[in-house]
Amino acid sequence: MNQKLKTAFAFAKNIFETGAITETSREVEIDICKNLTKEDHKVFVEFGVGHGNITQEILDTISPTSKLYAFEVNKAFCLHVQEKINDPRLIVINDGAENLKKHVKENINGVVSSIPFSFFSKEKGLSIIKNAYDLLENDSYFSQVLYTKFNFKKFQEVFEACEITSNKKLITEYIYHCKKSKNGLN
């Protein structure tokens, strides 16, 4: 069975975990990483590793001295990414985004996420966003890909500046880019 078909099957089988029916497009991989700094010794977080296509793009974008904490709730996806991507900057964490502060004890310089906010309660979604905001350095971004614009208001409640871009292919993918520009929540 070819890899794309295997991936579609794995994602569909775990739709409530992944929130996806396929991997994100190459255009989204590039767009969602466009605000990551290339400066040395920075810390980044990814929520929803899946099969690692965005993970690899993050690693290709950030500096060789930076590191990436990659959160994924699906154990099989974690193992797949650990086998597929051999990079000492990558720290794969088999846990949910809601436990960010349990695993990351330092400030972060960017978040890239593909987790299914549409399947979370409003409280859980806001908690994840606020926890990431608390750890984000000023002038850093939380970038999120979703199939809908319905969750955009949650991000606007927390971040000072938010914009949406979209990739209109067979399935429209929306990318939220939200910037922290001050200390403290709105």
Tab-separated table of C-alpha atoms in Angstrom:
chain	number	residue	atom	x	y	z
A	1	MET	CA	0.000	0.000	0.000
A	2	ASN	CA	1.495	3.396	-0.906
A	3	GLN	CA	2.394	5.877	1.853
A	4	LYS	CA	-0.331	8.433	1.027
A	5	LEU	CA	-3.024	5.760	1.246
A	6	LYS	CA	-1.576	4.414	4.527
A	7	THR	CA	-1.513	7.944	5.909
A	8	ALA	CA	-5.108	8.676	4.876
A	9	PHE	CA	-6.238	5.417	6.494
A	10	ALA	CA	-4.317	6.122	9.719
A	11	PHE	CA	-5.674	9.675	9.941
A	12	ALA	CA	-9.280	8.651	9.169
A	13	LYS	CA	-9.116	5.803	11.701
A	14	ASN	CA	-8.068	8.335	14.348
A	15	ILE	CA	-10.150	11.307	13.157
A	16	PHE	CA	-11.035	12.520	16.661
A	17	GLU	CA	-7.357	12.488	17.667
A	18	THR	CA	-5.904	13.910	14.472
A	19	GLY	CA	-8.757	16.099	13.294
A	20	ALA	CA	-7.473	15.373	9.801
A	21	ILE	CA	-8.359	13.139	6.921
A	22	THR	CA	-4.967	13.521	5.254
A	23	GLU	CA	-1.600	15.157	5.789
A	24	THR	CA	-1.421	18.902	5.284
A	25	SER	CA	-0.381	20.144	1.868
A	26	ARG	CA	3.158	21.248	1.056
A	27	GLU	CA	1.906	24.840	0.726
A	28	VAL	CA	0.540	24.737	4.282
A	29	GLU	CA	3.779	23.244	5.624
A	30	ILE	CA	5.625	26.282	4.271
A	31	ASP	CA	2.986	28.847	5.265
A	32	ILE	CA	2.572	27.601	8.830
A	33	CYS	CA	6.345	27.851	9.421
A	34	LYS	CA	6.861	31.278	7.832
A	35	ASN	CA	6.962	33.176	11.150
A	36	LEU	CA	9.513	30.949	12.886
A	37	THR	CA	12.740	32.755	13.682
A	38	LYS	CA	15.995	31.350	12.358
A	39	GLU	CA	17.981	32.861	15.250
A	40	ASP	CA	20.228	30.563	17.302
A	41	HIS	CA	19.289	28.852	20.574
A	42	LYS	CA	15.495	29.201	20.289
A	43	VAL	CA	12.793	26.851	21.558
A	44	PHE	CA	9.765	25.797	19.522
A	45	VAL	CA	6.696	23.647	20.161
A	46	GLU	CA	4.590	21.611	17.767
A	47	PHE	CA	1.140	20.322	18.713
A	48	GLY	CA	-0.063	17.384	16.611
A	49	VAL	CA	2.947	15.745	14.986
A	50	GLY	CA	1.005	13.229	12.887
A	51	HIS	CA	3.429	11.589	10.459
A	52	GLY	CA	5.958	14.399	10.777
A	53	ASN	CA	5.653	16.369	7.543
A	54	ILE	CA	5.242	19.706	9.366
A	55	THR	CA	7.792	18.559	11.959
A	56	GLN	CA	10.391	18.153	9.227
A	57	GLU	CA	9.563	21.588	7.796
A	58	ILE	CA	9.999	23.164	11.248
A	59	LEU	CA	13.391	21.479	11.633
A	60	ASP	CA	14.392	22.610	8.130
A	61	THR	CA	13.421	26.189	9.070
A	62	ILE	CA	14.916	26.667	12.550
A	63	SER	CA	18.607	27.052	13.392
A	64	PRO	CA	20.898	24.083	14.108
A	65	THR	CA	21.195	25.242	17.752
A	66	SER	CA	17.441	25.465	18.403
A	67	LYS	CA	15.169	22.693	19.656
A	68	LEU	CA	11.639	21.463	18.997
A	69	TYR	CA	9.276	19.914	21.541
A	70	ALA	CA	6.798	17.890	19.461
A	71	PHE	CA	3.554	16.793	21.170
A	72	GLU	CA	1.481	13.903	19.822
A	73	VAL	CA	-1.211	11.861	21.617
A	74	ASN	CA	-1.042	8.916	19.207
A	75	LYS	CA	1.770	6.556	20.297
A	76	ALA	CA	2.077	4.959	16.836
A	77	PHE	CA	2.583	8.390	15.247
A	78	CYS	CA	5.273	9.204	17.847
A	79	LEU	CA	7.147	5.989	17.046
A	80	HIS	CA	6.821	6.610	13.302
A	81	VAL	CA	8.284	10.128	13.601
A	82	GLN	CA	11.106	8.970	15.873
A	83	GLU	CA	12.056	6.361	13.257
A	84	LYS	CA	11.605	8.696	10.283
A	85	ILE	CA	13.333	11.835	11.630
A	86	ASN	CA	16.756	11.431	13.191
A	87	ASP	CA	17.506	14.900	14.541
A	88	PRO	CA	18.939	15.693	17.996
A	89	ARG	CA	16.904	18.944	18.113
A	90	LEU	CA	13.644	16.963	18.110
A	91	ILE	CA	12.070	15.976	21.436
A	92	VAL	CA	8.949	13.856	20.811
A	93	ILE	CA	6.446	13.888	23.681
A	94	ASN	CA	3.608	11.352	23.721
A	95	ASP	CA	1.109	13.626	25.469
A	96	GLY	CA	-1.553	16.210	24.694
A	97	ALA	CA	-1.087	19.937	24.184
A	98	GLU	CA	-3.034	20.593	27.386
A	99	ASN	CA	0.032	19.283	29.273
A	100	LEU	CA	2.507	21.722	27.700
A	101	LYS	CA	3.626	23.243	31.017
A	102	LYS	CA	4.223	19.777	32.490
A	103	HIS	CA	6.932	19.109	29.874
A	104	VAL	CA	8.296	22.516	28.856
A	105	LYS	CA	9.827	24.582	31.647
A	106	GLU	CA	11.295	27.375	29.524
A	107	ASN	CA	10.064	30.223	27.367
A	108	ILE	CA	9.276	29.373	23.767
A	109	ASN	CA	9.785	31.270	20.526
A	110	GLY	CA	6.997	29.811	18.412
A	111	VAL	CA	4.171	27.279	18.289
A	112	VAL	CA	3.049	25.372	15.209
A	113	SER	CA	-0.130	23.370	15.633
A	114	SER	CA	-2.419	21.087	13.694
A	115	ILE	CA	-4.482	19.751	16.603
A	116	PRO	CA	-8.272	19.450	16.173
A	117	PHE	CA	-9.633	22.405	18.164
A	118	SER	CA	-13.027	21.710	16.554
A	119	PHE	CA	-13.313	18.511	18.648
A	120	PHE	CA	-12.294	20.165	21.949
A	121	SER	CA	-14.550	21.891	24.437
A	122	LYS	CA	-14.239	25.680	24.453
A	123	GLU	CA	-12.585	25.470	27.882
A	124	LYS	CA	-9.974	22.928	26.783
A	125	GLY	CA	-9.194	24.866	23.597
A	126	LEU	CA	-8.799	28.174	25.442
A	127	SER	CA	-6.652	26.514	28.106
A	128	ILE	CA	-4.245	25.166	25.465
A	129	ILE	CA	-4.030	28.561	23.756
A	130	LYS	CA	-3.514	30.447	27.048
A	131	ASN	CA	-0.845	28.019	28.302
A	132	ALA	CA	1.090	28.439	25.067
A	133	TYR	CA	0.635	32.220	25.227
A	134	ASP	CA	2.035	32.265	28.778
A	135	LEU	CA	5.256	30.566	27.640
A	136	LEU	CA	5.637	32.484	24.367
A	137	GLU	CA	8.222	35.240	24.195
A	138	ASN	CA	7.006	38.635	22.954
A	139	ASP	CA	6.912	39.001	19.166
A	140	SER	CA	6.490	35.242	18.759
A	141	TYR	CA	3.738	33.414	16.888
A	142	PHE	CA	1.255	30.619	17.471
A	143	SER	CA	0.345	29.272	14.014
A	144	GLN	CA	-2.541	26.808	13.681
A	145	VAL	CA	-3.984	24.925	10.683
A	146	LEU	CA	-7.666	23.917	10.668
A	147	TYR	CA	-10.360	23.075	8.125
A	148	THR	CA	-12.659	25.813	9.448
A	149	LYS	CA	-12.570	29.435	10.607
A	150	PHE	CA	-14.874	28.696	13.566
A	151	ASN	CA	-12.099	28.634	16.192
A	152	PHE	CA	-10.491	31.922	15.152
A	153	LYS	CA	-12.331	33.874	17.880
A	154	LYS	CA	-10.696	31.735	20.584
A	155	PHE	CA	-7.291	32.870	19.362
A	156	GLN	CA	-8.430	36.487	19.094
A	157	GLU	CA	-9.526	36.362	22.753
A	158	VAL	CA	-5.925	35.698	23.778
A	159	PHE	CA	-3.570	37.171	21.174
A	160	GLU	CA	-3.060	40.833	20.325
A	161	ALA	CA	-2.796	40.270	16.563
A	162	CYS	CA	-4.287	37.448	14.461
A	163	GLU	CA	-4.653	36.849	10.737
A	164	ILE	CA	-5.935	34.005	8.588
A	165	THR	CA	-4.479	32.720	5.354
A	166	SER	CA	-5.963	29.856	3.369
A	167	ASN	CA	-4.923	27.167	0.964
A	168	LYS	CA	-7.791	26.292	-1.323
A	169	LYS	CA	-7.228	22.871	-2.795
A	170	LEU	CA	-9.574	19.888	-2.712
A	171	ILE	CA	-10.065	20.681	0.996
A	172	THR	CA	-9.584	24.275	2.184
A	173	GLU	CA	-7.018	24.561	4.962
A	174	TYR	CA	-7.028	27.738	7.061
A	175	ILE	CA	-3.857	28.882	8.797
A	176	TYR	CA	-4.179	31.185	11.790
A	177	HIS	CA	-1.080	33.279	12.564
A	178	CYS	CA	-1.390	34.841	16.027
A	179	LYS	CA	1.286	37.094	17.476
A	180	LYS	CA	2.065	37.795	21.105
A	181	SER	CA	3.201	41.385	21.410
A	182	LYS	CA	2.947	42.090	25.145
A	183	ASN	CA	3.123	40.358	28.490
A	184	GLY	CA	-0.096	39.119	30.072
A	185	LEU	CA	-3.430	38.006	28.683
A	186	ASN	CA	-6.004	40.277	27.087
